[in-house]
XYZ file of C-alpha atoms in Angstrom:
746
model
C 0.000 0.000 0.000
C 3.089 2.227 -0.225
C 1.815 3.957 -3.332
C -1.650 4.733 -2.063
C -2.500 8.431 -2.132
C -4.471 10.243 0.521
C -4.921 13.660 -1.038
C -5.000 13.236 -4.809
C -1.397 14.271 -5.570
C 1.102 12.085 -7.416
C 3.353 9.689 -5.489
C 7.129 9.793 -5.956
C 6.956 6.878 -8.370
C 4.257 8.547 -10.438
C 6.190 11.827 -10.561
C 9.133 9.896 -11.931
C 6.868 8.322 -14.538
C 5.629 11.738 -15.485
C 9.065 13.159 -16.197
C 10.966 10.101 -17.370
C 8.496 8.985 -20.008
C 7.013 5.843 -18.451
C 3.667 7.165 -19.645
C 4.888 6.885 -23.208
C 6.117 3.367 -22.551
C 2.696 2.503 -21.154
C 1.078 3.829 -24.311
C 3.460 1.803 -26.428
C 2.608 -1.367 -24.546
C -1.088 -0.796 -25.069
C -0.567 -0.061 -28.717
C 1.529 -3.177 -29.100
C 4.465 -1.152 -30.416
C 8.103 -1.827 -29.497
C 9.837 1.540 -29.197
C 13.588 2.077 -29.510
C 14.993 3.675 -26.410
C 15.922 6.842 -28.292
C 12.387 7.179 -29.624
C 10.937 6.780 -26.191
C 13.262 9.354 -24.725
C 12.529 11.740 -27.570
C 8.819 11.643 -26.883
C 9.387 11.835 -23.182
C 11.447 14.966 -23.618
C 8.418 16.659 -25.152
C 6.319 15.679 -22.169
C 7.590 18.522 -20.033
C 5.909 19.833 -16.925
C 4.264 22.615 -18.937
C 2.712 20.035 -21.257
C 0.748 18.541 -18.397
C -0.510 21.733 -16.809
C -3.867 22.206 -18.546
C -6.870 19.973 -19.041
C -10.054 20.625 -21.034
C -12.971 21.218 -18.684
C -15.068 18.683 -20.557
C -12.851 15.901 -19.215
C -13.821 16.883 -15.683
C -17.537 17.189 -16.407
C -18.115 15.800 -19.896
C -21.428 16.680 -21.573
C -22.815 13.164 -21.816
C -25.480 12.459 -24.381
C -28.654 11.392 -22.613
C -32.300 10.626 -23.218
C -34.661 13.449 -24.034
C -38.161 13.079 -22.648
C -41.081 14.690 -24.466
C -44.159 15.423 -22.360
C -47.650 16.704 -23.097
C -49.050 19.875 -21.549
C -50.194 17.945 -18.476
C -46.805 16.326 -17.873
C -47.819 12.988 -19.391
C -45.198 11.013 -21.313
C -45.307 11.226 -25.104
C -41.982 9.705 -26.170
C -38.326 9.205 -25.325
C -35.747 10.114 -27.937
C -31.984 9.890 -27.879
C -28.820 9.468 -29.858
C -27.393 7.770 -26.746
C -29.729 5.937 -24.375
C -28.276 7.165 -21.131
C -29.481 8.439 -17.780
C -26.720 9.943 -15.639
C -26.895 8.974 -11.941
C -24.652 9.838 -8.966
C -22.410 7.174 -7.426
C -24.677 6.761 -4.405
C -27.432 5.579 -6.737
C -25.263 2.788 -8.149
C -25.184 -0.562 -6.352
C -21.989 -1.068 -4.258
C -21.737 -4.484 -5.904
C -21.535 -2.761 -9.289
C -18.835 -0.385 -8.099
C -16.709 -3.227 -6.722
C -17.289 -5.474 -9.749
C -16.164 -2.927 -12.333
C -13.048 -2.028 -10.341
C -12.168 -5.677 -9.722
C -12.331 -6.725 -13.358
C -11.065 -3.559 -15.042
C -8.527 -2.073 -12.614
C -8.260 -3.872 -9.282
C -5.550 -1.502 -8.001
C -7.619 1.560 -8.942
C -7.614 2.968 -5.404
C -3.898 2.258 -4.906
C -2.218 3.740 -7.970
C -2.461 7.101 -9.679
C -3.431 7.731 -13.264
C -0.692 5.361 -14.422
C -0.256 1.953 -12.820
C 3.535 1.485 -12.954
C 3.307 -2.082 -11.673
C 0.731 -2.816 -14.307
C 2.936 -1.350 -17.010
C 5.934 -3.449 -15.987
C 3.782 -6.546 -15.657
C 2.356 -5.961 -19.137
C 5.852 -5.476 -20.583
C 6.942 -8.781 -19.100
C 3.859 -10.676 -20.307
C 4.004 -9.171 -23.782
C 7.736 -9.938 -24.069
C 7.081 -13.555 -23.145
C 4.216 -13.927 -25.604
C 5.890 -12.039 -28.431
C 2.755 -9.934 -28.897
C 0.179 -7.982 -26.909
C -1.090 -10.444 -24.319
C -1.914 -7.892 -21.677
C -2.610 -4.155 -21.562
C -1.844 -1.695 -18.827
C -4.651 0.815 -19.223
C -6.041 2.080 -15.929
C -9.697 2.778 -15.368
C -8.852 6.508 -15.462
C -7.210 6.122 -18.846
C -10.240 4.210 -20.111
C -12.447 7.015 -18.873
C -10.407 9.623 -20.764
C -10.622 7.584 -23.968
C -14.386 7.228 -23.555
C -14.732 10.996 -23.272
C -13.045 11.421 -26.644
C -15.235 8.702 -28.167
C -18.340 10.369 -26.741
C -17.316 13.685 -28.247
C -16.893 12.017 -31.629
C -20.586 11.077 -31.566
C -21.713 9.206 -34.671
C -19.063 10.697 -36.947
C -17.061 7.640 -38.193
C -13.973 9.722 -38.954
C -13.913 11.312 -35.505
C -14.527 7.957 -33.815
C -11.566 6.494 -35.724
C -9.368 9.368 -34.581
C -10.480 8.905 -30.976
C -9.665 5.185 -30.980
C -6.676 4.921 -33.307
C -3.767 2.919 -31.887
C -1.033 5.543 -32.062
C 1.544 6.687 -29.577
C 0.427 10.280 -29.971
C -3.111 9.446 -28.848
C -1.802 7.370 -25.940
C 0.430 10.205 -24.776
C -2.512 12.578 -24.887
C -4.715 10.169 -22.932
C -2.026 9.664 -20.305
C -1.458 13.384 -19.961
C -5.138 14.006 -19.338
C -5.454 10.966 -17.065
C -2.817 12.394 -14.735
C -4.592 15.725 -14.577
C -8.056 14.136 -14.145
C -6.801 12.251 -11.118
C -5.570 15.506 -9.598
C -8.772 17.377 -10.367
C -11.507 14.841 -9.628
C -10.373 12.130 -7.249
C -11.155 8.414 -7.428
C -14.842 8.312 -6.578
C -15.800 10.991 -9.102
C -13.772 9.256 -11.800
C -15.559 5.987 -11.028
C -18.937 7.735 -11.173
C -18.121 9.352 -14.506
C -16.769 6.094 -15.889
C -19.906 4.143 -15.006
C -22.065 6.821 -16.616
C -20.119 7.101 -19.865
C -19.311 3.456 -20.648
C -21.139 1.471 -23.339
C -22.773 -1.738 -22.089
C -24.262 -3.034 -25.333
C -27.895 -3.231 -26.513
C -27.865 0.525 -27.265
C -27.367 1.255 -23.555
C -24.836 3.857 -22.458
C -24.090 4.195 -18.763
C -24.989 1.830 -15.964
C -28.519 3.135 -15.320
C -29.726 2.620 -18.909
C -27.961 -0.765 -19.053
C -29.538 -1.916 -15.807
C -32.959 -0.955 -17.117
C -32.259 -2.667 -20.436
C -31.130 -6.065 -19.093
C -32.933 -6.302 -15.758
C -35.676 -3.637 -15.878
C -34.463 -2.142 -12.627
C -32.451 0.784 -11.361
C -28.677 0.509 -11.066
C -29.080 1.050 -7.333
C -30.903 -2.283 -7.039
C -28.474 -4.559 -8.859
C -27.677 -7.799 -7.032
C -24.192 -9.296 -6.862
C -24.618 -11.731 -9.747
C -26.325 -9.049 -11.886
C -23.589 -6.501 -11.225
C -20.931 -9.047 -12.139
C -22.608 -9.735 -15.462
C -22.820 -6.014 -16.213
C -19.157 -5.457 -15.347
C -18.184 -8.316 -17.634
C -19.853 -6.631 -20.608
C -17.474 -3.682 -20.730
C -14.567 -5.583 -22.281
C -16.678 -6.716 -25.249
C -20.378 -5.784 -25.205
C -21.155 -7.814 -28.319
C -19.222 -10.968 -27.387
C -20.663 -11.171 -23.870
C -24.179 -9.964 -24.739
C -26.527 -12.154 -22.622
C -29.442 -11.515 -24.960
C -27.628 -13.139 -27.882
C -25.300 -15.578 -26.088
C -26.357 -16.398 -22.543
C -23.744 -19.141 -22.141
C -20.816 -16.869 -23.001
C -22.242 -14.112 -20.816
C -22.522 -16.535 -17.893
C -18.886 -17.605 -18.267
C -17.772 -13.996 -18.294
C -19.924 -13.202 -15.248
C -18.283 -15.997 -13.328
C -14.827 -14.671 -14.238
C -15.820 -11.338 -12.701
C -17.201 -13.034 -9.577
C -13.977 -14.972 -9.109
C -11.940 -11.826 -9.574
C -14.020 -10.094 -6.894
C -13.259 -12.961 -4.539
C -9.544 -12.908 -5.408
C -9.245 -9.229 -4.482
C -11.279 -9.802 -1.312
C -14.299 -7.720 -2.321
C -16.474 -10.738 -1.562
C -15.781 -14.102 0.036
C -15.202 -17.233 -2.008
C -18.446 -18.640 -0.621
C -20.368 -15.591 -1.883
C -18.741 -15.937 -5.275
C -19.595 -19.645 -5.476
C -23.230 -19.056 -4.539
C -23.541 -16.307 -7.129
C -21.899 -18.498 -9.802
C -24.485 -21.204 -9.155
C -27.362 -18.855 -9.944
C -28.587 -18.762 -13.519
C -28.639 -15.402 -15.282
C -32.219 -14.160 -15.092
C -32.808 -11.404 -17.573
C -35.828 -9.153 -17.718
C -35.062 -7.383 -20.947
C -36.748 -4.084 -21.677
C -36.620 -3.472 -25.406
C -35.075 -0.146 -26.374
C -37.728 2.438 -27.121
C -36.336 5.343 -29.024
C -37.792 8.064 -31.124
C -41.176 9.392 -32.123
C -42.117 5.953 -33.398
C -42.777 5.061 -29.750
C -45.082 8.049 -29.151
C -48.380 7.305 -27.423
C -51.926 7.996 -28.664
C -50.941 8.635 -32.262
C -48.735 11.589 -31.278
C -45.807 10.511 -33.461
C -46.367 13.297 -35.981
C -46.550 15.928 -33.258
C -43.424 14.481 -31.622
C -41.565 14.743 -34.920
C -42.776 18.321 -35.320
C -41.240 19.126 -31.930
C -37.953 17.536 -33.040
C -37.975 19.528 -36.265
C -38.678 22.713 -34.285
C -35.602 22.222 -32.110
C -33.463 21.422 -35.147
C -34.666 24.401 -37.203
C -35.548 27.308 -34.897
C -32.667 29.781 -34.355
C -33.683 30.170 -30.711
C -31.980 26.796 -30.133
C -28.746 27.784 -31.882
C -27.625 30.118 -34.628
C -26.349 27.318 -36.859
C -27.604 23.910 -37.931
C -24.572 22.358 -36.218
C -25.351 24.039 -32.890
C -28.950 22.893 -32.940
C -27.980 19.351 -33.943
C -25.467 19.233 -31.094
C -28.146 20.291 -28.601
C -30.510 17.589 -29.850
C -27.843 14.870 -29.888
C -26.640 15.809 -26.422
C -30.184 15.338 -25.201
C -30.944 15.112 -21.532
C -33.797 17.518 -22.165
C -37.239 17.499 -20.638
C -39.503 19.051 -23.245
C -42.977 20.037 -22.095
C -45.127 20.610 -25.149
C -48.479 22.215 -25.902
C -50.097 18.872 -26.770
C -53.417 18.469 -24.980
C -53.984 14.748 -24.258
C -57.748 15.024 -24.600
C -57.525 16.899 -27.893
C -54.900 14.483 -29.238
C -57.044 11.465 -28.397
C -59.994 13.134 -30.144
C -57.963 14.059 -33.235
C -56.509 10.566 -33.448
C -59.975 9.021 -33.168
C -61.452 11.412 -35.720
C -58.677 10.848 -38.278
C -59.429 7.125 -38.504
C -63.191 7.302 -37.936
C -64.039 7.914 -41.589
C -60.793 7.048 -43.393
C -58.936 3.731 -43.119
C -55.151 3.552 -43.043
C -55.082 1.479 -46.247
C -57.441 3.720 -48.233
C -56.315 5.422 -51.410
C -56.623 8.761 -49.634
C -55.589 9.974 -46.200
C -56.948 12.354 -43.563
C -55.157 14.945 -41.446
C -56.569 16.647 -38.340
C -54.822 19.497 -36.519
C -56.099 21.700 -33.690
C -54.923 25.106 -32.461
C -55.941 27.174 -29.435
C -57.101 30.673 -30.420
C -55.258 33.457 -28.631
C -52.212 31.414 -27.637
C -51.116 29.747 -30.880
C -50.699 26.467 -29.004
C -50.906 23.380 -31.199
C -53.135 21.019 -29.230
C -53.148 17.965 -31.479
C -52.054 16.382 -34.746
C -53.876 13.287 -35.951
C -53.568 11.310 -39.151
C -55.285 8.306 -40.693
C -51.997 6.645 -41.630
C -50.034 5.664 -38.506
C -46.582 7.075 -37.811
C -43.870 4.576 -38.696
C -41.547 3.143 -41.314
C -43.348 -0.048 -42.368
C -45.012 0.722 -45.683
C -46.606 -2.730 -45.737
C -48.571 -1.634 -42.679
C -49.406 1.658 -44.433
C -47.228 3.587 -41.998
C -45.597 6.877 -42.913
C -43.453 9.608 -41.399
C -44.898 12.236 -43.759
C -46.739 14.777 -41.600
C -49.688 15.926 -43.714
C -50.470 18.778 -41.319
C -47.308 20.747 -42.139
C -44.992 21.700 -44.973
C -41.760 20.180 -46.219
C -39.457 22.107 -43.883
C -41.176 20.534 -40.879
C -41.461 16.998 -42.225
C -44.563 17.337 -44.362
C -45.497 17.664 -48.005
C -43.370 19.762 -50.326
C -45.889 22.505 -51.005
C -49.008 21.669 -49.000
C -52.447 21.479 -50.622
C -54.792 23.790 -52.479
C -57.311 25.014 -49.918
C -60.343 25.595 -52.127
C -63.194 27.642 -50.733
C -61.774 27.712 -47.222
C -59.926 30.817 -48.489
C -63.149 32.773 -49.083
C -63.485 34.123 -45.513
C -60.098 35.817 -46.014
C -61.487 37.676 -49.023
C -64.569 38.565 -46.992
C -62.365 39.949 -44.203
C -60.419 42.078 -46.694
C -63.693 43.446 -48.058
C -65.071 44.266 -44.619
C -61.824 46.001 -43.669
C -62.196 48.168 -46.762
C -65.656 49.236 -45.619
C -67.712 47.018 -47.923
C -70.976 45.991 -46.279
C -71.907 42.333 -45.716
C -75.117 43.307 -47.514
C -73.176 43.834 -50.740
C -75.027 41.831 -53.357
C -74.108 40.570 -56.791
C -76.443 39.007 -59.323
C -74.763 36.554 -61.656
C -75.494 33.647 -63.944
C -73.926 30.229 -63.362
C -70.700 31.292 -65.094
C -69.110 34.675 -65.647
C -66.012 36.127 -67.298
C -63.996 38.886 -65.639
C -61.055 40.811 -67.118
C -57.816 40.236 -65.214
C -56.946 43.855 -65.900
C -59.632 44.843 -63.387
C -57.546 43.308 -60.568
C -54.632 45.393 -59.282
C -51.491 43.978 -57.678
C -49.644 45.571 -54.763
C -47.111 47.131 -57.137
C -49.944 48.985 -58.861
C -49.847 46.858 -61.995
C -52.829 44.944 -63.332
C -52.942 41.226 -62.616
C -53.108 40.181 -66.260
C -54.481 40.857 -69.708
C -56.746 37.901 -70.388
C -60.239 37.070 -69.236
C -60.925 34.806 -66.284
C -63.860 32.412 -66.486
C -65.406 31.506 -63.145
C -68.194 29.005 -62.602
C -70.236 27.752 -59.676
C -70.596 24.065 -59.003
C -74.262 23.840 -59.983
C -76.167 25.529 -62.781
C -78.882 26.264 -60.260
C -76.453 28.525 -58.409
C -77.342 31.555 -60.459
C -79.001 34.509 -58.819
C -78.432 37.276 -56.333
C -76.243 36.745 -53.296
C -75.048 38.823 -50.391
C -71.884 38.033 -48.428
C -73.628 35.816 -45.864
C -75.475 33.682 -48.387
C -72.423 33.491 -50.670
C -70.329 32.107 -47.802
C -73.070 29.701 -46.812
C -73.493 28.315 -50.329
C -69.846 28.872 -51.335
C -70.602 30.883 -54.479
C -67.495 31.267 -56.605
C -68.886 33.967 -58.887
C -69.717 36.150 -55.900
C -66.229 35.984 -54.411
C -64.528 36.668 -57.731
C -66.472 39.940 -57.879
C -66.028 40.712 -54.175
C -62.252 40.325 -54.554
C -62.412 42.697 -57.496
C -64.196 45.283 -55.345
C -62.049 44.733 -52.230
C -58.813 44.662 -54.205
C -56.441 41.848 -55.107
C -53.606 43.485 -53.167
C -55.823 43.922 -50.114
C -56.885 40.273 -50.310
C -53.304 38.998 -50.546
C -52.239 41.320 -47.724
C -55.034 40.022 -45.497
C -53.954 36.450 -46.256
C -50.444 37.281 -45.083
C -51.738 38.948 -41.932
C -53.698 35.861 -40.863
C -50.792 33.474 -41.457
C -51.784 31.985 -44.803
C -48.427 30.893 -46.208
C -47.014 28.831 -49.013
C -44.242 26.375 -48.222
C -40.510 26.450 -48.920
C -40.416 30.225 -48.987
C -42.712 30.537 -52.010
C -44.481 33.884 -52.037
C -48.202 34.210 -52.483
C -48.911 34.883 -56.138
C -51.046 37.940 -56.774
C -53.520 36.177 -59.038
C -57.293 36.658 -58.932
C -57.802 32.906 -58.469
C -56.353 33.121 -54.946
C -59.857 33.900 -53.676
C -60.925 30.397 -54.744
C -58.049 28.742 -52.875
C -55.853 27.921 -55.852
C -52.603 28.360 -53.890
C -51.333 25.751 -51.477
C -51.184 25.911 -47.711
C -51.237 23.375 -44.874
C -53.807 22.185 -42.327
C -51.758 23.761 -39.517
C -51.722 27.120 -41.278
C -55.451 26.943 -41.988
C -56.260 26.077 -38.380
C -54.204 29.130 -37.368
C -55.963 31.339 -39.940
C -59.392 30.442 -38.578
C -58.126 30.783 -35.000
C -57.642 34.459 -35.929
C -61.388 34.805 -36.501
C -62.108 33.018 -33.225
C -59.643 35.348 -31.475
C -61.559 38.383 -32.722
C -59.034 39.382 -35.345
C -55.670 38.786 -33.674
C -53.393 36.243 -35.348
C -50.944 34.225 -33.217
C -48.132 32.152 -34.709
C -48.416 28.425 -33.884
C -46.117 26.976 -31.216
C -45.531 23.422 -29.977
C -43.188 23.834 -26.991
C -44.028 25.339 -23.613
C -40.726 24.787 -21.797
C -37.418 22.906 -21.973
C -35.232 21.957 -19.047
C -31.720 20.526 -19.389
C -30.347 17.575 -17.425
C -28.707 20.074 -15.092
C -31.997 21.846 -14.403
C -31.316 24.896 -16.580
C -34.334 26.300 -18.413
C -33.748 26.992 -22.093
C -35.343 29.755 -24.070
C -38.127 28.427 -26.315
C -40.016 29.964 -29.268
C -42.844 32.233 -28.165
C -46.013 32.897 -30.098
C -46.109 36.276 -31.797
C -49.547 37.859 -31.923
C -50.551 40.749 -34.172
C -53.829 42.350 -35.121
C -54.886 41.258 -38.595
C -58.319 42.881 -38.668
C -60.681 44.812 -36.434
C -62.752 43.016 -33.820
C -65.876 44.061 -35.692
C -64.648 42.448 -38.897
C -63.821 39.196 -37.096
C -67.140 39.214 -35.229
C -68.955 39.677 -38.527
C -67.055 36.797 -40.141
C -67.918 34.612 -37.141
C -71.628 35.328 -37.492
C -71.598 34.716 -41.241
C -69.661 31.445 -40.909
C -72.152 30.276 -38.296
C -74.566 30.141 -41.202
C -72.331 27.649 -43.022
C -72.789 25.050 -40.272
C -76.412 25.961 -39.569
C -77.942 25.886 -43.050
C -75.063 26.030 -45.545
C -72.625 23.527 -47.016
C -71.347 22.482 -43.567
C -74.562 21.410 -41.858
C -73.262 17.868 -41.290
C -70.402 19.299 -39.270
C -72.335 21.668 -37.035
C -72.233 21.337 -33.235
C -75.581 21.692 -31.508
C -74.434 22.560 -27.979
C -72.325 25.686 -28.565
C -71.455 28.530 -30.905
C -69.440 27.195 -33.829
C -68.535 28.315 -37.312
C -66.640 26.957 -40.284
C -66.181 26.648 -44.007
C -66.068 23.797 -46.493
C -63.583 23.599 -49.326
C -63.127 21.349 -52.339
C -60.611 21.911 -55.119
C -60.754 21.256 -58.853
C -61.598 17.627 -59.666
C -62.104 17.048 -55.917
C -58.437 16.291 -55.367
C -58.521 17.983 -51.957
C -61.429 18.268 -49.548
C -61.448 20.469 -46.451
C -63.423 21.548 -43.477
C -61.953 24.259 -41.274
C -63.990 25.463 -38.336
C -63.859 26.724 -34.807
C -65.483 27.712 -31.555
C -64.256 30.694 -29.530
C -61.738 28.395 -27.801
C -60.706 25.818 -30.429
C -59.840 25.868 -34.138
C -59.625 22.628 -36.142
C -58.634 21.976 -39.742
C -59.400 18.693 -41.511
C -57.972 17.755 -44.902
C -58.697 14.619 -46.956
C -56.904 13.739 -50.170
C -54.336 11.629 -51.962
C -51.013 11.768 -50.117
C -48.983 9.575 -52.477
C -47.905 10.285 -56.044
C -50.277 11.933 -58.506
C -53.322 13.329 -56.767
C -56.410 11.273 -57.496
C -59.797 12.922 -58.126
C -62.149 11.711 -55.397
C -65.029 10.398 -57.514
C -66.677 6.959 -57.280
C -64.496 5.958 -54.349
C -64.889 3.866 -51.217
C -63.320 5.555 -48.198
C -63.509 4.153 -44.702
C -65.860 1.469 -45.964
C -68.361 4.045 -47.272
C -68.996 4.731 -50.953
C -68.820 8.321 -52.250
C -69.899 9.219 -55.769
C -68.060 12.485 -55.172
C -66.261 13.651 -52.049
C -67.132 17.108 -50.755
C -65.861 19.213 -47.880
C -69.129 18.957 -45.994
C -69.724 15.223 -46.483
C -66.364 13.756 -45.364
C -64.010 16.294 -43.728
C -67.032 17.896 -42.055
C -68.098 14.819 -40.044
C -64.433 14.160 -39.167
C -64.211 17.726 -37.851
C -67.314 17.189 -35.734
C -65.823 14.072 -34.095
C -62.561 15.870 -33.349
C -64.278 18.926 -31.898
C -66.768 16.974 -29.828
C -64.037 14.856 -28.243
C -61.676 17.755 -27.566
C -64.110 20.265 -26.084
C -65.208 20.342 -22.469
C -68.990 20.194 -22.228
C -68.935 22.635 -19.328
C -67.099 25.341 -21.277
C -69.305 26.861 -23.953
C -68.151 30.420 -24.688
C -70.095 32.394 -27.274
C -69.059 34.582 -30.157
C -69.454 38.307 -29.587
C -72.964 39.261 -30.722
C -73.208 41.524 -33.734
C -75.919 42.415 -36.209
C -74.944 41.520 -39.763
C -76.848 43.473 -42.434
C -78.290 41.427 -45.283
C -78.763 42.238 -48.938
C -82.131 42.162 -50.662
C -83.078 39.792 -53.446
C -84.711 41.131 -56.651
C -88.055 39.542 -55.788
C -88.029 41.353 -52.462
C -87.401 44.611 -54.251
C -90.403 44.016 -56.490
C -92.600 43.485 -53.427
C -91.270 46.689 -51.881
C -91.931 48.548 -55.118
C -95.565 47.488 -55.014
C -95.859 48.580 -51.396
C -93.998 51.889 -51.709
C -96.182 53.816 -54.172
C -95.493 57.543 -54.628
C -96.271 59.482 -51.490
C -95.920 56.442 -49.211
C -92.266 56.993 -48.302
C -91.311 57.498 -44.707
C -87.938 58.786 -43.426
C -85.344 56.026 -43.343
C -87.262 53.697 -45.688
C -84.670 53.924 -48.460
C -84.060 56.028 -51.529
C -86.565 58.679 -52.474
C -88.091 56.543 -55.191
C -88.423 53.581 -52.836
C -86.466 51.224 -55.066
C -83.323 50.817 -52.977
C -83.819 50.072 -49.256
C -80.000 49.641 -48.842
C -78.342 52.872 -50.060
C -74.805 52.469 -51.328
C -75.188 48.769 -52.231
C -74.798 48.527 -55.980
C -73.529 46.171 -58.603
C -70.795 47.698 -60.750
C -72.022 47.539 -64.355
C -68.668 46.411 -65.782
C -68.178 43.336 -63.639
C -69.712 40.775 -65.964
C -68.410 39.915 -69.386
C -65.295 38.902 -71.326
C -63.763 35.761 -72.758
C -62.381 32.612 -71.173
C -58.890 32.129 -69.767
C -57.833 28.669 -68.632
C -56.713 29.866 -65.217
C -58.832 27.367 -63.328
C -61.405 27.874 -60.627
C -59.312 26.831 -57.654
C -62.209 25.834 -55.423
C -64.527 25.398 -58.370
C -67.241 23.399 -56.669
C -66.783 25.147 -53.354
C -68.289 22.378 -51.336
């Protein structure tokens, strides 16, 4: 025990090793290299006192990659993700048997020598000389720890891992240098703690806690003698001694460790013999990593959270910084996911669409006023097995966040945006237009934001049914989704104003594509995503204030530090009066318009249907004052298929419409997510209505000359709504094949 240290400084022998180059000799033995004396002395000469004076701080407290836990808004577990399955624990939470076993088998003189075991070096030299090769190494547990730190830093980069493990004298010298300093800085117990937390134990388990859970489904603090011995035996070769794949070999190795513990007097021979006689009893817990393990269909939301951390500058200025944060892990991420809403969205997504159908459904919910994403559901389950119709494509978002490249055309769900732009310009909801089934409008009558006209051709617009000819005001046009009305309303409100309103409420195209200033935007010809549309309609519910969507409430590191997270940014997009008016008009859609099958009977609710050309996309987007939900149904693979004569969810549809399939899905999602005891109402407002021609004729008969009273209308009694006129030049022109966008509007 002459070499045992009491205070952490080097003994006389170790000081000699430091200055005379025994450290280099030790490295040479481990590398299996025979050095000429001159070479050894040359390297030793470089190892001056100054060369050993500094140590990187990460060797003292290395940033170990750990599990990241993703939680819902109530603290419930969603998923565990990691690049290294590791949970760091202090030494007092590691079984004493485990501590003794690892020291006995890896470095039995650990508490007697310093960073370099001179006796071990000399013993290794002797053994290797006798065998003519490398029969025995001389690496101390401290040296192993230092090497593991470098390997950990290399991560999954093959080139860096090779550099960290290459058998060269230079690397050995560096390891030995740091090992000496680590011993001075940390002391034995802290080194042992760090070693047990950093070491790889096989089966994707890093550190003793994760390994104990993997093989025995218990904490490292509860490991029994025979279990600890098996775990300690894994370190030398995790694959060779893996008990899951070769129980016999693992048992032999365990018994070697038990005997070694007896030889060094950590346990008695009787204890070792009893433990050897016990069979290895595994209780393997399969590794569960990634969003594929997410509960209640929350895999897509989980992946959205991952993409947020990897892409938002708040988590690092560069891609590399954000990737490093994610790989390091150890985070506790509390998200905005509401478990009740997620269960409802997941149920709704598969209620009307089967996972193996030709088309898919996406359901996403947002809380008005906070921007919190409450749920993401999808009819195809999250996963990688295409034979099981699994996918990792998140249909609720765009390509940057793991979704489709451009999103989907939104059809007539865009029309309320045009209505909002018109109201903001002072146009009355009573504004009426009389049109036939189809009309032609000159593109030159639409003005872009740069003051130029939108085009030079004529735009042909048609309604879905020939019967949809007549006179409409804003309320009835929204309820029946009249394309010809909204083409003219956009003309009156202004194309620039309409596009600007779309931007204000968060209507975006993916991959940085700008909104095109084309008249057809009012019919939903430009793509967006279900998440964006849920956020757009949440603006109406929030009385005109748009809030950017967020998925993360808080993040805490393994050390307890709270990280900054993205915050919602709210801005006024329209006046409260405009939003209140939209809310009242869209109530009509679910009460007696195209969305009657979606309407909720127990509370104020509003929404809009949408169907694109050839019924390739079908939508229902709707809301209550406290919840906004968007539902999309369509072909998610390859060329988009028109949804005619199709069986979906076991039900036959001659033609899919926004109100007949997405609408009922929306109703299921809303009903399940909302609390029956919370039924807030929209702000009451009186919405003026236009007058139909037949009503005017009746008024004309009643209001004969001399019968006028103040406030009854114009002097001649023919116009009870002054200022509401139909511009004479709105109808006419030739056809341009620009498309209707949401041609059928249903």
